[in-house]
């Protein structure tokens, strides 16, 4: 088993052999709400004009 930097409760794990998420819709219920959407999706565009505030701290979007 190859060494991995990922660790959960003292157990090292490696996700390199995991299959990527499917783009097919998956039906599921989360907190009482029904969803039928794919696990893989394209990220939405960021609106850099928005002022994001969390617990009194202002945040700005980062460029990748």
JSON list of N, CA and C in Angstrom, two decimals:
[
{"chain": "A", "resi": 1, "resn": "UNK", "atom": "N", "xyz": [0.85, -1.18, 0.00]},
{"chain": "A", "resi": 1, "resn": "UNK", "atom": "CA", "xyz": [0.00, 0.00, 0.00]},
{"chain": "A", "resi": 1, "resn": "UNK", "atom": "C", "xyz": [0.89, 1.24, 0.00]},
{"chain": "A", "resi": 2, "resn": "UNK", "atom": "N", "xyz": [0.60, 2.17, -0.87]},
{"chain": "A", "resi": 2, "resn": "UNK", "atom": "CA", "xyz": [1.39, 3.39, -0.98]},
{"chain": "A", "resi": 2, "resn": "UNK", "atom": "C", "xyz": [1.09, 4.33, 0.19]},
{"chain": "A", "resi": 3, "resn": "UNK", "atom": "N", "xyz": [2.10, 5.08, 0.60]},
{"chain": "A", "resi": 3, "resn": "UNK", "atom": "CA", "xyz": [1.92, 6.04, 1.69]},
{"chain": "A", "resi": 3, "resn": "UNK", "atom": "C", "xyz": [1.02, 7.18, 1.21]},
{"chain": "A", "resi": 4, "resn": "UNK", "atom": "N", "xyz": [0.12, 7.62, 2.07]},
{"chain": "A", "resi": 4, "resn": "UNK", "atom": "CA", "xyz": [-0.79, 8.71, 1.76]},
{"chain": "A", "resi": 4, "resn": "UNK", "atom": "C", "xyz": [-0.69, 9.77, 2.83]},
{"chain": "A", "resi": 5, "resn": "UNK", "atom": "N", "xyz": [-0.83, 11.03, 2.45]},
{"chain": "A", "resi": 5, "resn": "UNK", "atom": "CA", "xyz": [-0.83, 12.11, 3.42]},
{"chain": "A", "resi": 5, "resn": "UNK", "atom": "C", "xyz": [-2.21, 12.26, 4.07]},
{"chain": "A", "resi": 6, "resn": "UNK", "atom": "N", "xyz": [-3.23, 11.57, 3.54]},
{"chain": "A", "resi": 6, "resn": "UNK", "atom": "CA", "xyz": [-4.56, 11.65, 4.10]},
{"chain": "A", "resi": 6, "resn": "UNK", "atom": "C", "xyz": [-4.69, 10.68, 5.26]},
{"chain": "A", "resi": 7, "resn": "UNK", "atom": "N", "xyz": [-5.24, 11.16, 6.37]},
{"chain": "A", "resi": 7, "resn": "UNK", "atom": "CA", "xyz": [-5.33, 10.33, 7.56]},
{"chain": "A", "resi": 7, "resn": "UNK", "atom": "C", "xyz": [-6.65, 10.62, 8.27]},
{"chain": "A", "resi": 8, "resn": "UNK", "atom": "N", "xyz": [-7.36, 9.58, 8.70]},
{"chain": "A", "resi": 8, "resn": "UNK", "atom": "CA", "xyz": [-8.59, 9.72, 9.46]},
{"chain": "A", "resi": 8, "resn": "UNK", "atom": "C", "xyz": [-8.52, 8.82, 10.67]},
{"chain": "A", "resi": 9, "resn": "UNK", "atom": "N", "xyz": [-8.57, 9.40, 11.85]},
{"chain": "A", "resi": 9, "resn": "UNK", "atom": "CA", "xyz": [-8.49, 8.67, 13.11]},
{"chain": "A", "resi": 9, "resn": "UNK", "atom": "C", "xyz": [-7.31, 7.71, 13.15]},
{"chain": "A", "resi": 10, "resn": "UNK", "atom": "N", "xyz": [-6.18, 8.18, 12.65]},
{"chain": "A", "resi": 10, "resn": "UNK", "atom": "CA", "xyz": [-4.95, 7.39, 12.71]},
{"chain": "A", "resi": 10, "resn": "UNK", "atom": "C", "xyz": [-4.77, 6.42, 11.57]},
{"chain": "A", "resi": 11, "resn": "UNK", "atom": "N", "xyz": [-5.76, 6.29, 10.67]},
{"chain": "A", "resi": 11, "resn": "UNK", "atom": "CA", "xyz": [-5.64, 5.37, 9.54]},
{"chain": "A", "resi": 11, "resn": "UNK", "atom": "C", "xyz": [-5.35, 6.16, 8.27]},
{"chain": "A", "resi": 12, "resn": "UNK", "atom": "N", "xyz": [-4.27, 5.81, 7.59]},
{"chain": "A", "resi": 12, "resn": "UNK", "atom": "CA", "xyz": [-3.93, 6.47, 6.33]},
{"chain": "A", "resi": 12, "resn": "UNK", "atom": "C", "xyz": [-4.76, 5.86, 5.21]},
{"chain": "A", "resi": 13, "resn": "UNK", "atom": "N", "xyz": [-5.18, 6.71, 4.28]},
{"chain": "A", "resi": 13, "resn": "UNK", "atom": "CA", "xyz": [-5.97, 6.22, 3.15]},
{"chain": "A", "resi": 13, "resn": "UNK", "atom": "C", "xyz": [-5.55, 6.94, 1.87]},
{"chain": "A", "resi": 14, "resn": "UNK", "atom": "N", "xyz": [-5.84, 6.31, 0.75]},
{"chain": "A", "resi": 14, "resn": "UNK", "atom": "CA", "xyz": [-5.42, 6.80, -0.56]},
{"chain": "A", "resi": 14, "resn": "UNK", "atom": "C", "xyz": [-6.62, 6.75, -1.50]},
{"chain": "A", "resi": 15, "resn": "UNK", "atom": "N", "xyz": [-6.98, 7.89, -2.08]},
{"chain": "A", "resi": 15, "resn": "UNK", "atom": "CA", "xyz": [-8.13, 7.95, -2.99]},
{"chain": "A", "resi": 15, "resn": "UNK", "atom": "C", "xyz": [-7.73, 7.84, -4.46]},
{"chain": "A", "resi": 16, "resn": "UNK", "atom": "N", "xyz": [-6.49, 7.52, -4.75]},
{"chain": "A", "resi": 16, "resn": "UNK", "atom": "CA", "xyz": [-6.05, 7.50, -6.14]},
{"chain": "A", "resi": 16, "resn": "UNK", "atom": "C", "xyz": [-6.72, 6.40, -6.95]},
{"chain": "A", "resi": 17, "resn": "UNK", "atom": "N", "xyz": [-7.26, 5.36, -6.29]},
{"chain": "A", "resi": 17, "resn": "UNK", "atom": "CA", "xyz": [-7.91, 4.27, -7.01]},
{"chain": "A", "resi": 17, "resn": "UNK", "atom": "C", "xyz": [-9.42, 4.42, -7.06]},
{"chain": "A", "resi": 18, "resn": "UNK", "atom": "N", "xyz": [-9.97, 5.45, -6.45]},
{"chain": "A", "resi": 18, "resn": "UNK", "atom": "CA", "xyz": [-11.42, 5.66, -6.44]},
{"chain": "A", "resi": 18, "resn": "UNK", "atom": "C", "xyz": [-11.89, 6.12, -7.81]},
{"chain": "A", "resi": 19, "resn": "UNK", "atom": "N", "xyz": [-13.10, 5.70, -8.18]},
{"chain": "A", "resi": 19, "resn": "UNK", "atom": "CA", "xyz": [-13.70, 6.15, -9.44]},
{"chain": "A", "resi": 19, "resn": "UNK", "atom": "C", "xyz": [-14.18, 7.59, -9.28]},
{"chain": "A", "resi": 20, "resn": "UNK", "atom": "N", "xyz": [-14.10, 8.41, -10.35]},
{"chain": "A", "resi": 20, "resn": "UNK", "atom": "CA", "xyz": [-14.60, 9.78, -10.25]},
{"chain": "A", "resi": 20, "resn": "UNK", "atom": "C", "xyz": [-16.12, 9.78, -10.13]},
{"chain": "A", "resi": 21, "resn": "UNK", "atom": "N", "xyz": [-16.71, 10.82, -9.55]},
{"chain": "A", "resi": 21, "resn": "UNK", "atom": "CA", "xyz": [-18.17, 10.89, -9.42]},
{"chain": "A", "resi": 21, "resn": "UNK", "atom": "C", "xyz": [-18.84, 10.90, -10.79]},
{"chain": "A", "resi": 22, "resn": "UNK", "atom": "N", "xyz": [-19.99, 10.28, -10.87]},
{"chain": "A", "resi": 22, "resn": "UNK", "atom": "CA", "xyz": [-20.74, 10.19, -12.12]},
{"chain": "A", "resi": 22, "resn": "UNK", "atom": "C", "xyz": [-21.50, 11.48, -12.39]},
{"chain": "A", "resi": 23, "resn": "UNK", "atom": "N", "xyz": [-21.73, 11.77, -13.67]},
{"chain": "A", "resi": 23, "resn": "UNK", "atom": "CA", "xyz": [-22.54, 12.93, -14.06]},
{"chain": "A", "resi": 23, "resn": "UNK", "atom": "C", "xyz": [-24.01, 12.55, -14.18]},
{"chain": "A", "resi": 24, "resn": "UNK", "atom": "N", "xyz": [-24.36, 11.27, -13.94]},
{"chain": "A", "resi": 24, "resn": "UNK", "atom": "CA", "xyz": [-25.76, 10.83, -13.98]},
{"chain": "A", "resi": 24, "resn": "UNK", "atom": "C", "xyz": [-26.49, 11.30, -12.73]},
{"chain": "A", "resi": 25, "resn": "UNK", "atom": "N", "xyz": [-27.76, 11.70, -12.86]},
{"chain": "A", "resi": 25, "resn": "UNK", "atom": "CA", "xyz": [-28.52, 12.13, -11.68]},
{"chain": "A", "resi": 25, "resn": "UNK", "atom": "C", "xyz": [-28.68, 11.00, -10.66]},
{"chain": "A", "resi": 26, "resn": "UNK", "atom": "N", "xyz": [-28.53, 11.33, -9.41]},
{"chain": "A", "resi": 26, "resn": "UNK", "atom": "CA", "xyz": [-28.70, 10.39, -8.30]},
{"chain": "A", "resi": 26, "resn": "UNK", "atom": "C", "xyz": [-29.86, 10.90, -7.45]},
{"chain": "A", "resi": 27, "resn": "UNK", "atom": "N", "xyz": [-30.84, 10.03, -7.19]},
{"chain": "A", "resi": 27, "resn": "UNK", "atom": "CA", "xyz": [-31.96, 10.42, -6.34]},
{"chain": "A", "resi": 27, "resn": "UNK", "atom": "C", "xyz": [-31.58, 10.19, -4.89]},
{"chain": "A", "resi": 28, "resn": "UNK", "atom": "N", "xyz": [-31.75, 11.23, -4.06]},
{"chain": "A", "resi": 28, "resn": "UNK", "atom": "CA", "xyz": [-31.44, 11.10, -2.65]},
{"chain": "A", "resi": 28, "resn": "UNK", "atom": "C", "xyz": [-32.25, 12.10, -1.83]},
{"chain": "A", "resi": 29, "resn": "UNK", "atom": "N", "xyz": [-32.30, 11.89, -0.53]},
{"chain": "A", "resi": 29, "resn": "UNK", "atom": "CA", "xyz": [-33.02, 12.77, 0.39]},
{"chain": "A", "resi": 29, "resn": "UNK", "atom": "C", "xyz": [-32.00, 13.27, 1.41]},
{"chain": "A", "resi": 30, "resn": "UNK", "atom": "N", "xyz": [-31.97, 14.59, 1.60]},
{"chain": "A", "resi": 30, "resn": "UNK", "atom": "CA", "xyz": [-31.08, 15.20, 2.58]},
{"chain": "A", "resi": 30, "resn": "UNK", "atom": "C", "xyz": [-31.90, 16.15, 3.44]},
{"chain": "A", "resi": 31, "resn": "UNK", "atom": "N", "xyz": [-31.92, 15.89, 4.74]},
{"chain": "A", "resi": 31, "resn": "UNK", "atom": "CA", "xyz": [-32.66, 16.70, 5.70]},
{"chain": "A", "resi": 31, "resn": "UNK", "atom": "C", "xyz": [-34.11, 16.91, 5.27]},
{"chain": "A", "resi": 32, "resn": "UNK", "atom": "N", "xyz": [-34.72, 15.85, 4.77]},
{"chain": "A", "resi": 32, "resn": "UNK", "atom": "CA", "xyz": [-36.14, 15.88, 4.41]},
{"chain": "A", "resi": 32, "resn": "UNK", "atom": "C", "xyz": [-36.44, 16.45, 3.04]},
{"chain": "A", "resi": 33, "resn": "UNK", "atom": "N", "xyz": [-35.44, 16.86, 2.29]},
{"chain": "A", "resi": 33, "resn": "UNK", "atom": "CA", "xyz": [-35.65, 17.41, 0.95]},
{"chain": "A", "resi": 33, "resn": "UNK", "atom": "C", "xyz": [-35.20, 16.39, -0.09]},
{"chain": "A", "resi": 34, "resn": "UNK", "atom": "N", "xyz": [-36.03, 16.17, -1.11]},
{"chain": "A", "resi": 34, "resn": "UNK", "atom": "CA", "xyz": [-35.72, 15.21, -2.16]},
{"chain": "A", "resi": 34, "resn": "UNK", "atom": "C", "xyz": [-34.91, 15.90, -3.26]},
{"chain": "A", "resi": 35, "resn": "UNK", "atom": "N", "xyz": [-33.85, 15.23, -3.70]},
{"chain": "A", "resi": 35, "resn": "UNK", "atom": "CA", "xyz": [-32.99, 15.75, -4.76]},
{"chain": "A", "resi": 35, "resn": "UNK", "atom": "C", "xyz": [-32.81, 14.69, -5.83]},
{"chain": "A", "resi": 36, "resn": "UNK", "atom": "N", "xyz": [-32.65, 15.10, -7.06]},
{"chain": "A", "resi": 36, "resn": "UNK", "atom": "CA", "xyz": [-32.29, 14.22, -8.16]},
{"chain": "A", "resi": 36, "resn": "UNK", "atom": "C", "xyz": [-31.26, 15.00, -8.99]},
{"chain": "A", "resi": 37, "resn": "UNK", "atom": "N", "xyz": [-30.01, 14.91, -8.58]},
{"chain": "A", "resi": 37, "resn": "UNK", "atom": "CA", "xyz": [-28.96, 15.66, -9.24]},
{"chain": "A", "resi": 37, "resn": "UNK", "atom": "C", "xyz": [-27.68, 14.84, -9.26]},
{"chain": "A", "resi": 38, "resn": "UNK", "atom": "N", "xyz": [-26.78, 15.14, -10.19]},
{"chain": "A", "resi": 38, "resn": "UNK", "atom": "CA", "xyz": [-25.51, 14.40, -10.26]},
{"chain": "A", "resi": 38, "resn": "UNK", "atom": "C", "xyz": [-24.58, 14.78, -9.12]},
{"chain": "A", "resi": 39, "resn": "UNK", "atom": "N", "xyz": [-23.70, 13.85, -8.75]},
{"chain": "A", "resi": 39, "resn": "UNK", "atom": "CA", "xyz": [-22.70, 14.14, -7.73]},
{"chain": "A", "resi": 39, "resn": "UNK", "atom": "C", "xyz": [-21.61, 15.04, -8.28]},
{"chain": "A", "resi": 40, "resn": "UNK", "atom": "N", "xyz": [-21.34, 14.94, -9.58]},
{"chain": "A", "resi": 40, "resn": "UNK", "atom": "CA", "xyz": [-20.33, 15.78, -10.22]},
{"chain": "A", "resi": 40, "resn": "UNK", "atom": "C", "xyz": [-21.04, 16.94, -10.92]},
{"chain": "A", "resi": 41, "resn": "UNK", "atom": "N", "xyz": [-20.56, 18.13, -10.73]},
{"chain": "A", "resi": 41, "resn": "UNK", "atom": "CA", "xyz": [-21.15, 19.29, -11.38]},
{"chain": "A", "resi": 41, "resn": "UNK", "atom": "C", "xyz": [-20.06, 20.33, -11.63]},
{"chain": "A", "resi": 42, "resn": "UNK", "atom": "N", "xyz": [-20.35, 21.24, -12.53]},
{"chain": "A", "resi": 42, "resn": "UNK", "atom": "CA", "xyz": [-19.41, 22.31, -12.84]},
{"chain": "A", "resi": 42, "resn": "UNK", "atom": "C", "xyz": [-19.57, 23.41, -11.79]},
{"chain": "A", "resi": 43, "resn": "UNK", "atom": "N", "xyz": [-18.46, 23.97, -11.33]},
{"chain": "A", "resi": 43, "resn": "UNK", "atom": "CA", "xyz": [-18.57, 25.07, -10.36]},
{"chain": "A", "resi": 43, "resn": "UNK", "atom": "C", "xyz": [-19.24, 26.29, -10.99]},
{"chain": "A", "resi": 44, "resn": "UNK", "atom": "N", "xyz": [-20.00, 27.00, -10.19]},
{"chain": "A", "resi": 44, "resn": "UNK", "atom": "CA", "xyz": [-20.67, 28.20, -10.69]},
{"chain": "A", "resi": 44, "resn": "UNK", "atom": "C", "xyz": [-19.66, 29.35, -10.74]},
{"chain": "A", "resi": 45, "resn": "UNK", "atom": "N", "xyz": [-19.96, 30.32, -11.57]},
{"chain": "A", "resi": 45, "resn": "UNK", "atom": "CA", "xyz": [-19.09, 31.49, -11.69]},
{"chain": "A", "resi": 45, "resn": "UNK", "atom": "C", "xyz": [-19.20, 32.33, -10.42]},
{"chain": "A", "resi": 46, "resn": "UNK", "atom": "N", "xyz": [-18.11, 32.93, -10.01]},
{"chain": "A", "resi": 46, "resn": "UNK", "atom": "CA", "xyz": [-18.13, 33.77, -8.81]},
{"chain": "A", "resi": 46, "resn": "UNK", "atom": "C", "xyz": [-18.44, 35.21, -9.19]},
{"chain": "A", "resi": 47, "resn": "UNK", "atom": "N", "xyz": [-19.20, 35.85, -8.34]},
{"chain": "A", "resi": 47, "resn": "UNK", "atom": "CA", "xyz": [-19.52, 37.26, -8.51]},
{"chain": "A", "resi": 47, "resn": "UNK", "atom": "C", "xyz": [-18.59, 38.04, -7.57]},
{"chain": "A", "resi": 48, "resn": "UNK", "atom": "N", "xyz": [-17.54, 38.61, -8.12]},
{"chain": "A", "resi": 48, "resn": "UNK", "atom": "CA", "xyz": [-16.53, 39.28, -7.31]},
{"chain": "A", "resi": 48, "resn": "UNK", "atom": "C", "xyz": [-17.02, 40.60, -6.72]},
{"chain": "A", "resi": 49, "resn": "UNK", "atom": "N", "xyz": [-18.22, 41.05, -7.12]},
{"chain": "A", "resi": 49, "resn": "UNK", "atom": "CA", "xyz": [-18.75, 42.29, -6.56]},
{"chain": "A", "resi": 49, "resn": "UNK", "atom": "C", "xyz": [-19.48, 42.04, -5.25]},
{"chain": "A", "resi": 50, "resn": "UNK", "atom": "N", "xyz": [-19.78, 40.78, -4.92]},
{"chain": "A", "resi": 50, "resn": "UNK", "atom": "CA", "xyz": [-20.47, 40.46, -3.68]},
{"chain": "A", "resi": 50, "resn": "UNK", "atom": "C", "xyz": [-19.56, 40.68, -2.47]},
{"chain": "A", "resi": 51, "resn": "UNK", "atom": "N", "xyz": [-20.14, 41.22, -1.42]},
{"chain": "A", "resi": 51, "resn": "UNK", "atom": "CA", "xyz": [-19.42, 41.39, -0.17]},
{"chain": "A", "resi": 51, "resn": "UNK", "atom": "C", "xyz": [-19.80, 40.23, 0.74]},
{"chain": "A", "resi": 52, "resn": "UNK", "atom": "N", "xyz": [-18.89, 39.28, 0.94]},
{"chain": "A", "resi": 52, "resn": "UNK", "atom": "CA", "xyz": [-19.16, 38.11, 1.75]},
{"chain": "A", "resi": 52, "resn": "UNK", "atom": "C", "xyz": [-18.79, 38.41, 3.20]},
{"chain": "A", "resi": 53, "resn": "UNK", "atom": "N", "xyz": [-19.72, 38.16, 4.13]},
{"chain": "A", "resi": 53, "resn": "UNK", "atom": "CA", "xyz": [-19.50, 38.41, 5.54]},
{"chain": "A", "resi": 53, "resn": "UNK", "atom": "C", "xyz": [-19.86, 37.15, 6.30]},
{"chain": "A", "resi": 54, "resn": "UNK", "atom": "N", "xyz": [-18.94, 36.65, 7.13]},
{"chain": "A", "resi": 54, "resn": "UNK", "atom": "CA", "xyz": [-19.20, 35.49, 7.97]},
{"chain": "A", "resi": 54, "resn": "UNK", "atom": "C", "xyz": [-18.72, 35.80, 9.37]},
{"chain": "A", "resi": 55, "resn": "UNK", "atom": "N", "xyz": [-19.65, 35.79, 10.32]},
{"chain": "A", "resi": 55, "resn": "UNK", "atom": "CA", "xyz": [-19.36, 36.09, 11.73]},
{"chain": "A", "resi": 55, "resn": "UNK", "atom": "C", "xyz": [-18.59, 37.41, 11.89]},
{"chain": "A", "resi": 56, "resn": "UNK", "atom": "N", "xyz": [-19.02, 38.40, 11.12]},
{"chain": "A", "resi": 56, "resn": "UNK", "atom": "CA", "xyz": [-18.44, 39.73, 11.25]},
{"chain": "A", "resi": 56, "resn": "UNK", "atom": "C", "xyz": [-17.16, 39.97, 10.48]},
{"chain": "A", "resi": 57, "resn": "UNK", "atom": "N", "xyz": [-16.65, 38.95, 9.78]},
{"chain": "A", "resi": 57, "resn": "UNK", "atom": "CA", "xyz": [-15.41, 39.10, 9.01]},
{"chain": "A", "resi": 57, "resn": "UNK", "atom": "C", "xyz": [-15.74, 39.16, 7.52]},
{"chain": "A", "resi": 58, "resn": "UNK", "atom": "N", "xyz": [-15.17, 40.12, 6.82]},
{"chain": "A", "resi": 58, "resn": "UNK", "atom": "CA", "xyz": [-15.40, 40.27, 5.38]},
{"chain": "A", "resi": 58, "resn": "UNK", "atom": "C", "xyz": [-14.39, 39.41, 4.61]},
{"chain": "A", "resi": 59, "resn": "UNK", "atom": "N", "xyz": [-14.89, 38.76, 3.56]},
{"chain": "A", "resi": 59, "resn": "UNK", "atom": "CA", "xyz": [-14.05, 37.91, 2.72]},
{"chain": "A", "resi": 59, "resn": "UNK", "atom": "C", "xyz": [-14.15, 38.37, 1.28]},
{"chain": "A", "resi": 60, "resn": "UNK", "atom": "N", "xyz": [-13.09, 38.13, 0.53]},
{"chain": "A", "resi": 60, "resn": "UNK", "atom": "CA", "xyz": [-13.06, 38.47, -0.89]},
{"chain": "A", "resi": 60, "resn": "UNK", "atom": "C", "xyz": [-12.73, 37.21, -1.68]},
{"chain": "A", "resi": 61, "resn": "UNK", "atom": "N", "xyz": [-13.27, 37.13, -2.89]},
{"chain": "A", "resi": 61, "resn": "UNK", "atom": "CA", "xyz": [-13.02, 35.98, -3.73]},
{"chain": "A", "resi": 61, "resn": "UNK", "atom": "C", "xyz": [-11.56, 35.93, -4.14]},
{"chain": "A", "resi": 62, "resn": "UNK", "atom": "N", "xyz": [-11.02, 34.72, -4.25]},
{"chain": "A", "resi": 62, "resn": "UNK", "atom": "CA", "xyz": [-9.64, 34.53, -4.66]},
{"chain": "A", "resi": 62, "resn": "UNK", "atom": "C", "xyz": [-9.59, 34.11, -6.12]},
{"chain": "A", "resi": 63, "resn": "UNK", "atom": "N", "xyz": [-8.57, 34.55, -6.81]},
{"chain": "A", "resi": 63, "resn": "UNK", "atom": "CA", "xyz": [-8.33, 34.07, -8.18]},
{"chain": "A", "resi": 63, "resn": "UNK", "atom": "C", "xyz": [-7.44, 32.86, -8.11]},
{"chain": "A", "resi": 64, "resn": "UNK", "atom": "N", "xyz": [-7.82, 31.80, -8.83]},
{"chain": "A", "resi": 64, "resn": "UNK", "atom": "CA", "xyz": [-7.01, 30.56, -8.81]},
{"chain": "A", "resi": 64, "resn": "UNK", "atom": "C", "xyz": [-5.82, 30.67, -9.72]}
]
